[in-house]
XYZ file of N, CA and C in Angstrom:
558
model
N -10.434 -50.027 28.332
C -9.892 -50.795 29.424
C -10.201 -52.256 29.108
N -9.166 -53.078 28.991
C -9.393 -54.482 28.702
C -8.300 -55.333 29.317
N -8.593 -56.623 29.430
C -7.636 -57.546 30.021
C -6.448 -57.754 29.080
N -5.272 -57.935 29.650
C -4.062 -58.114 28.852
C -3.759 -59.579 28.586
N -4.708 -60.468 28.887
C -4.463 -61.897 28.684
C -4.868 -62.383 27.297
N -5.344 -61.462 26.464
C -5.720 -61.819 25.108
C -7.126 -62.378 24.987
N -7.909 -62.347 26.068
C -9.269 -62.906 26.009
C -10.269 -61.939 25.390
N -9.911 -60.673 25.322
C -10.801 -59.677 24.722
C -10.250 -59.274 23.357
N -11.144 -58.914 22.477
C -10.775 -58.630 21.093
C -10.718 -57.123 20.845
N -9.533 -56.575 20.569
C -9.431 -55.137 20.286
C -10.240 -54.699 19.066
N -10.610 -55.632 18.195
C -11.431 -55.266 17.037
C -12.847 -54.850 17.447
N -13.210 -55.075 18.720
C -14.512 -54.637 19.220
C -14.498 -53.167 19.647
N -13.334 -52.553 19.712
C -13.215 -51.172 20.195
C -14.160 -50.217 19.462
N -14.337 -50.321 18.144
C -15.275 -49.397 17.490
C -16.695 -49.437 18.069
N -17.137 -50.589 18.583
C -18.465 -50.659 19.223
C -18.513 -49.773 20.465
N -17.446 -49.812 21.237
C -17.376 -49.024 22.469
C -17.310 -47.528 22.146
N -16.516 -47.199 21.149
C -16.405 -45.801 20.724
C -17.752 -45.306 20.203
N -18.457 -46.144 19.455
C -19.773 -45.759 18.932
C -20.748 -45.481 20.081
N -20.689 -46.277 21.146
C -21.566 -46.039 22.301
C -21.244 -44.688 22.932
N -19.957 -44.378 23.059
C -19.552 -43.102 23.660
C -19.954 -41.922 22.778
N -19.700 -42.030 21.496
C -20.023 -40.906 20.610
C -21.530 -40.755 20.391
N -22.292 -41.772 20.811
C -23.753 -41.683 20.732
C -24.362 -41.126 22.013
N -23.515 -40.749 22.963
C -24.033 -40.108 24.164
C -23.739 -40.785 25.480
N -23.203 -41.987 25.463
C -22.886 -42.666 26.720
C -21.637 -42.048 27.355
N -21.595 -42.060 28.678
C -20.401 -41.642 29.409
C -19.475 -42.830 29.647
N -20.082 -44.018 29.694
C -19.366 -45.248 30.032
C -19.948 -46.368 29.177
N -19.100 -47.058 28.433
C -19.523 -48.201 27.622
C -19.058 -49.466 28.325
N -20.019 -50.274 28.733
C -19.773 -51.463 29.557
C -19.914 -52.713 28.714
N -18.876 -53.507 28.640
C -18.938 -54.754 27.889
C -19.834 -55.773 28.573
N -20.517 -56.577 27.764
C -21.354 -57.646 28.299
C -21.234 -58.895 27.436
N -20.988 -59.997 28.116
C -20.950 -61.296 27.442
C -22.344 -61.894 27.335
N -23.330 -61.269 28.001
C -24.646 -61.892 28.135
C -25.770 -61.168 27.414
N -25.432 -60.292 26.474
C -26.463 -59.712 25.621
C -26.244 -60.264 24.212
N -27.244 -60.078 23.355
C -27.159 -60.611 21.998
C -25.886 -60.130 21.319
N -25.153 -61.070 20.759
C -23.893 -60.767 20.095
C -22.689 -60.998 20.983
N -22.911 -61.161 22.281
C -21.834 -61.423 23.235
C -21.707 -62.912 23.501
N -20.717 -63.272 24.290
C -20.548 -64.671 24.647
C -19.213 -64.897 25.327
N -18.949 -66.142 25.678
C -17.696 -66.483 26.331
C -17.358 -67.941 26.082
N -16.103 -68.183 25.808
C -15.619 -69.568 25.739
C -14.776 -69.855 26.978
N -14.834 -68.940 27.950
C -13.961 -69.050 29.122
C -14.702 -69.174 30.453
N -15.960 -68.779 30.526
C -16.656 -68.735 31.813
C -17.271 -70.106 32.145
N -17.091 -70.510 33.390
C -17.667 -71.780 33.845
C -19.117 -71.549 34.278
N -19.865 -72.621 34.398
C -21.260 -72.526 34.846
C -21.321 -71.925 36.253
N -20.427 -72.338 37.139
C -20.408 -71.829 38.514
C -20.170 -70.313 38.525
N -19.206 -69.855 37.738
C -18.932 -68.416 37.658
C -20.094 -67.663 37.031
N -20.742 -68.250 36.049
C -21.891 -67.618 35.393
C -23.034 -67.418 36.403
N -23.291 -68.431 37.222
C -24.351 -68.334 38.235
C -23.990 -67.286 39.282
N -22.741 -67.285 39.731
C -22.290 -66.284 40.705
C -22.389 -64.870 40.154
N -21.962 -64.687 38.913
C -22.041 -63.379 38.263
C -23.496 -62.932 38.178
N -24.388 -63.839 37.823
C -25.813 -63.488 37.696
C -26.388 -63.045 39.043
N -26.036 -63.751 40.110
C -26.544 -63.395 41.442
C -26.001 -62.040 41.899
N -24.709 -61.822 41.738
C -24.107 -60.539 42.121
C -24.642 -59.413 41.249
N -24.830 -59.707 39.984
C -25.378 -58.742 39.032
C -26.779 -58.301 39.461
N -27.611 -59.257 39.830
C -28.982 -58.951 40.262
C -28.959 -58.068 41.504
N -28.071 -58.371 42.444
C -27.951 -57.571 43.669
C -27.594 -56.122 43.332
N -26.624 -55.921 42.457
C -26.224 -54.567 42.062
C -27.378 -53.852 41.358
N -28.084 -54.555 40.496
C -29.210 -53.932 39.801
C -30.282 -53.458 40.774
N -30.540 -54.232 41.813
C -31.540 -53.841 42.813
C -31.027 -52.667 43.647
N -29.793 -52.750 44.134
C -29.266 -51.720 45.038
C -28.946 -50.403 44.342
N -28.435 -50.475 43.115
C -27.969 -49.269 42.437
C -28.886 -48.821 41.302
N -29.975 -49.545 41.082
C -30.921 -49.147 40.045
C -30.375 -49.290 38.637
N -29.452 -50.203 38.443
C -28.860 -50.415 37.120
C -29.612 -51.506 36.375
N -29.229 -51.704 35.135
C -29.787 -52.780 34.319
C -28.653 -53.579 33.702
N -27.587 -53.762 34.481
C -26.439 -54.518 33.990
C -26.835 -55.955 33.678
N -26.201 -56.510 32.645
C -26.363 -57.927 32.346
C -25.087 -58.701 32.658
N -23.987 -57.985 32.922
C -22.699 -58.648 33.150
C -21.840 -57.797 34.076
N -21.940 -58.048 35.359
C -21.229 -57.232 36.345
C -19.716 -57.455 36.321
N -19.303 -58.681 36.180
C -17.887 -59.036 36.381
C -17.136 -59.199 35.067
N -17.194 -58.190 34.239
C -16.476 -58.207 32.968
C -15.760 -56.879 32.843
N -14.494 -56.925 32.492
C -13.672 -55.728 32.559
C -13.373 -55.021 31.260
N -14.102 -55.318 30.208
C -13.873 -54.631 28.936
C -14.813 -53.436 28.892
N -14.265 -52.244 29.090
C -15.052 -51.016 29.184
C -14.346 -49.886 28.457
N -15.113 -48.854 28.145
C -14.540 -47.625 27.586
C -15.272 -46.458 28.231
N -14.558 -45.353 28.380
C -15.164 -44.188 29.032
C -14.382 -42.953 28.635
N -15.027 -41.815 28.831
C -14.366 -40.543 28.582
C -13.409 -40.258 29.737
N -12.257 -39.729 29.429
C -11.250 -39.427 30.445
C -11.795 -38.547 31.558
N -12.691 -37.632 31.228
C -13.232 -36.713 32.234
C -14.008 -37.439 33.338
N -14.360 -38.710 33.118
C -15.131 -39.451 34.113
C -14.285 -40.361 35.001
N -12.985 -40.347 34.829
C -12.114 -41.170 35.672
C -12.261 -40.772 37.142
N -12.471 -39.504 37.409
C -12.587 -39.010 38.786
C -13.732 -39.690 39.528
N -14.857 -39.960 38.843
C -15.997 -40.609 39.493
C -15.683 -42.034 39.919
N -14.703 -42.644 39.285
C -14.359 -44.037 39.592
C -13.529 -44.167 40.867
N -12.889 -43.077 41.280
C -12.062 -43.089 42.495
C -11.180 -44.354 42.531
N -10.348 -44.495 41.507
C -9.519 -45.688 41.352
C -8.387 -45.730 42.373
N -7.915 -46.949 42.692
C -6.771 -47.071 43.608
C -5.523 -46.412 43.015
N -4.675 -45.920 43.871
C -3.431 -45.277 43.462
C -2.479 -46.324 42.885
N -2.063 -46.143 41.636
C -1.187 -47.116 40.982
C 0.256 -47.034 41.477
N 0.598 -45.952 42.156
C 1.961 -45.789 42.665
C 2.188 -46.510 43.996
N 1.113 -46.846 44.694
C 1.230 -47.491 46.000
C 1.707 -48.927 45.831
N 2.706 -49.312 46.614
C 3.278 -50.650 46.511
C 2.560 -51.673 47.394
N 1.846 -51.209 48.414
C 1.150 -52.123 49.319
C -0.225 -52.474 48.750
N -0.738 -53.657 49.101
C -2.071 -54.032 48.618
C -3.127 -53.032 49.074
N -4.099 -52.770 48.225
C -5.175 -51.835 48.549
C -6.474 -52.337 47.943
N -7.586 -51.811 48.459
C -8.892 -52.236 47.976
C -9.063 -51.830 46.523
N -9.441 -52.781 45.699
C -9.667 -52.494 44.295
C -8.512 -52.897 43.405
N -7.471 -53.489 43.955
C -6.370 -53.911 43.087
C -6.461 -55.402 42.749
N -7.593 -56.012 43.044
C -7.828 -57.412 42.707
C -8.991 -57.551 41.740
N -9.549 -58.733 41.710
C -10.644 -59.034 40.788
C -11.848 -58.120 41.004
N -11.997 -57.583 42.210
C -13.153 -56.736 42.514
C -13.115 -55.383 41.812
N -12.023 -55.053 41.143
C -11.912 -53.749 40.483
C -13.034 -53.538 39.462
N -13.431 -54.595 38.760
C -14.494 -54.460 37.770
C -15.802 -54.036 38.431
N -16.125 -54.673 39.544
C -17.345 -54.316 40.279
C -17.214 -52.922 40.862
N -16.062 -52.615 41.416
C -15.824 -51.292 42.006
C -16.093 -50.193 40.973
N -15.537 -50.339 39.795
C -15.740 -49.349 38.733
C -17.214 -49.298 38.334
N -17.834 -50.454 38.135
C -19.221 -50.488 37.664
C -20.202 -49.872 38.653
N -20.029 -50.129 39.945
C -20.979 -49.548 40.906
C -20.700 -48.067 41.137
N -19.445 -47.653 41.090
C -19.148 -46.232 41.255
C -19.666 -45.424 40.070
N -19.539 -45.964 38.880
C -20.071 -45.299 37.693
C -21.594 -45.176 37.818
N -22.232 -46.250 38.255
C -23.687 -46.227 38.417
C -24.100 -45.231 39.498
N -23.416 -45.252 40.634
C -23.764 -44.363 41.747
C -23.553 -42.900 41.390
N -22.634 -42.630 40.486
C -22.356 -41.242 40.113
C -23.367 -40.687 39.116
N -24.219 -41.556 38.586
C -25.256 -41.096 37.671
C -24.815 -40.949 36.222
N -23.681 -41.523 35.865
C -23.232 -41.438 34.476
C -24.157 -42.237 33.564
N -24.229 -41.835 32.286
C -25.017 -42.571 31.293
C -24.204 -43.791 30.860
N -24.805 -44.964 31.042
C -24.112 -46.223 30.776
C -24.778 -46.935 29.607
N -23.968 -47.444 28.692
C -24.467 -48.257 27.587
C -23.734 -49.594 27.617
N -24.478 -50.690 27.508
C -23.834 -51.994 27.413
C -23.529 -52.303 25.956
N -22.394 -52.937 25.743
C -21.904 -53.272 24.408
C -21.637 -54.770 24.384
N -22.114 -55.456 23.345
C -21.870 -56.899 23.271
C -20.375 -57.160 23.054
N -19.899 -58.209 23.724
C -18.488 -58.549 23.633
C -18.343 -60.064 23.762
N -17.356 -60.606 23.071
C -17.083 -62.037 23.185
C -15.755 -62.232 23.902
N -15.801 -63.026 24.964
C -14.600 -63.347 25.737
C -14.069 -64.697 25.252
N -12.888 -64.674 24.670
C -12.250 -65.903 24.209
C -11.435 -66.513 25.345
N -10.947 -67.695 25.118
C -10.020 -68.291 26.086
C -8.753 -67.454 26.090
N -8.157 -67.323 27.255
C -6.941 -66.510 27.356
C -5.835 -67.107 26.494
N -5.017 -66.240 25.928
C -3.889 -66.711 25.117
C -2.570 -66.508 25.848
N -2.626 -65.859 27.018
C -1.404 -65.624 27.786
C -1.699 -65.757 29.272
N -0.824 -66.429 29.963
C -0.907 -66.511 31.416
C -1.934 -67.512 31.911
N -1.986 -67.616 33.243
C -2.892 -68.525 33.918
C -3.818 -67.688 34.802
N -5.072 -68.053 34.854
C -6.035 -67.303 35.656
C -5.721 -67.427 37.145
N -5.768 -66.306 37.843
C -5.615 -66.286 39.295
C -6.967 -66.228 39.992
N -8.050 -66.288 39.225
C -9.392 -66.165 39.763
C -9.749 -67.365 40.628
N -10.240 -67.073 41.829
C -10.832 -68.083 42.689
C -12.287 -67.666 42.856
N -13.192 -68.437 42.255
C -14.593 -68.031 42.194
C -15.189 -67.743 43.570
N -14.839 -68.513 44.579
C -15.429 -68.316 45.904
C -14.823 -67.106 46.606
N -13.503 -67.075 46.776
C -12.896 -65.959 47.524
C -13.034 -64.637 46.767
N -12.887 -64.665 45.458
C -13.063 -63.426 44.688
C -14.525 -63.010 44.644
N -15.431 -63.979 44.599
C -16.853 -63.673 44.670
C -17.207 -62.993 45.986
N -16.589 -63.444 47.076
C -16.821 -62.805 48.378
C -16.248 -61.387 48.410
N -15.107 -61.185 47.764
C -14.540 -59.825 47.665
C -15.484 -58.914 46.885
N -16.081 -59.442 45.821
C -17.034 -58.666 45.032
C -18.257 -58.330 45.890
N -18.755 -59.305 46.638
C -19.898 -59.068 47.513
C -19.571 -57.997 48.553
N -18.389 -58.067 49.131
C -17.952 -57.057 50.106
C -17.838 -55.679 49.446
N -17.377 -55.646 48.213
C -17.282 -54.391 47.473
C -18.664 -53.784 47.268
N -19.617 -54.608 46.882
C -20.985 -54.126 46.677
C -21.529 -53.542 47.970
N -21.340 -54.260 49.061
C -21.833 -53.801 50.368
C -21.179 -52.478 50.759
N -19.871 -52.400 50.616
C -19.114 -51.196 50.977
C -19.526 -50.005 50.117
N -19.650 -50.199 48.825
C -19.994 -49.110 47.921
C -21.444 -48.665 48.093
N -22.327 -49.591 48.416
C -23.715 -49.223 48.672
C -23.799 -48.355 49.934
N -23.073 -48.751 50.972
C -23.052 -47.951 52.204
C -22.471 -46.569 51.931
N -21.415 -46.496 51.139
C -20.803 -45.203 50.798
C -21.789 -44.332 50.025
N -22.476 -44.933 49.049
C -23.437 -44.176 48.233
C -24.581 -43.665 49.103
N -25.074 -44.488 50.016
C -26.171 -44.066 50.903
C -25.713 -42.942 51.828
N -24.497 -43.053 52.366
C -23.973 -42.008 53.247
C -23.772 -40.712 52.479
N -23.326 -40.810 51.232
C -23.127 -39.617 50.401
C -24.444 -38.927 50.131
N -25.504 -39.692 49.905
C -26.833 -39.106 49.672
C -27.288 -38.307 50.887
N -26.984 -38.811 52.082
C -27.397 -38.120 53.303
C -26.569 -36.867 53.551
N -25.292 -36.890 53.136
C -24.406 -35.738 53.380
C -24.683 -34.590 52.426
N -25.121 -34.898 51.230
C -25.316 -33.871 50.213
C -26.801 -33.521 50.144
N -27.116 -32.314 50.552
C -28.508 -31.865 50.480
C -28.868 -31.596 49.030
N -30.092 -31.906 48.646
C -30.489 -31.610 47.262
C -30.469 -30.111 47.022
N -30.146 -29.701 45.800
C -30.099 -28.267 45.517
C -31.468 -27.626 45.670
N -31.471 -26.422 46.144
C -32.707 -25.664 46.310
C -32.658 -24.513 45.332
N -33.713 -24.364 44.552
C -33.788 -23.270 43.592
C -34.562 -22.127 44.220
N -33.974 -20.971 44.222
C -34.634 -19.787 44.765
C -34.790 -18.780 43.641
N -35.995 -18.299 43.463
C -36.264 -17.316 42.424
C -36.206 -15.929 43.054
N -35.141 -15.201 42.764
C -34.987 -13.856 43.323
C -35.710 -12.798 42.501
N -36.249 -13.194 41.385
C -36.978 -12.264 40.531
C -38.460 -12.358 40.880
N -38.854 -11.716 41.983
C -40.236 -11.775 42.447
C -41.062 -10.779 41.661
N -42.071 -11.294 40.996
C -42.936 -10.392 40.233
C -44.059 -9.895 41.140
N -44.665 -8.795 40.733
C -45.757 -8.228 41.522
C -46.964 -9.145 41.449
N -47.417 -9.587 42.573
C -48.623 -10.399 42.682
C -49.202 -10.151 44.051
N -50.458 -10.477 44.271
C -51.040 -10.245 45.589
C -50.226 -10.918 46.698
N -49.688 -12.126 46.437
C -48.918 -12.827 47.474
C -47.589 -12.133 47.695
N -46.861 -11.811 46.611
C -45.548 -11.170 46.794
C -45.713 -9.780 47.389
N -46.773 -9.044 47.005
C -47.013 -7.721 47.602
C -47.277 -7.840 49.087
N -48.029 -8.857 49.481
C -48.338 -9.076 50.895
C -47.070 -9.416 51.672
N -46.225 -10.287 51.089
C -44.968 -10.657 51.752
C -44.049 -9.453 51.879
N -43.972 -8.646 50.831
C -43.136 -7.444 50.875
C -43.635 -6.482 51.947
N -44.955 -6.311 52.072
C -45.520 -5.420 53.078
C -45.183 -5.899 54.468
N -45.265 -7.239 54.686
C -44.931 -7.789 56.000
C -43.450 -7.587 56.305
N -42.595 -7.773 55.302
C -41.163 -7.615 55.498
C -40.824 -6.158 55.824
N -41.482 -5.229 55.137
C -41.216 -3.808 55.387
C -41.723 -3.409 56.772
N -42.827 -3.991 57.222
C -43.391 -3.662 58.526
C -42.494 -4.125 59.664
N -41.792 -5.240 59.458
C -40.934 -5.765 60.520
C -39.531 -5.172 60.463
N -39.206 -4.496 59.383
C -37.847 -3.971 59.232
C -37.645 -2.682 59.998
């Protein structure tokens, strides 16, 4: 998954594939680890990304270094965990804007998938003009984090942890005593 504006380099794809074939479920691009970088990000956007990134790391227990970067790779079987917006819908919907990167990253984290960060360099775009508004899109990202955190917390409460029951009771003083009590009440 990469931007179509030419800012990401398809020659980096082998790094993402290597992360997946080494055991990761999701390979997350990062401009802020060794070997990564950007000739396109402003200081204001870098500071905003760092603050939002820190919030996600605290809330979701991740160790992301670059929350708002959309160069990722994943196994097809994990698309379901992302709960992506319907591409057939013509009306605007949550996740069809800049917040999609955050939406995917927090849903992947909340689902417990194994995540590996991969260094990536973001070049200046070679096609089109950026529609990014750092303030309004940053607020959408913040709202996404809040919404997804609430969803993850509610899901934890709805799903009871699995209980393991051992039906193979071996003879022991305790099991014999329990069996005797059960037979007496039956």
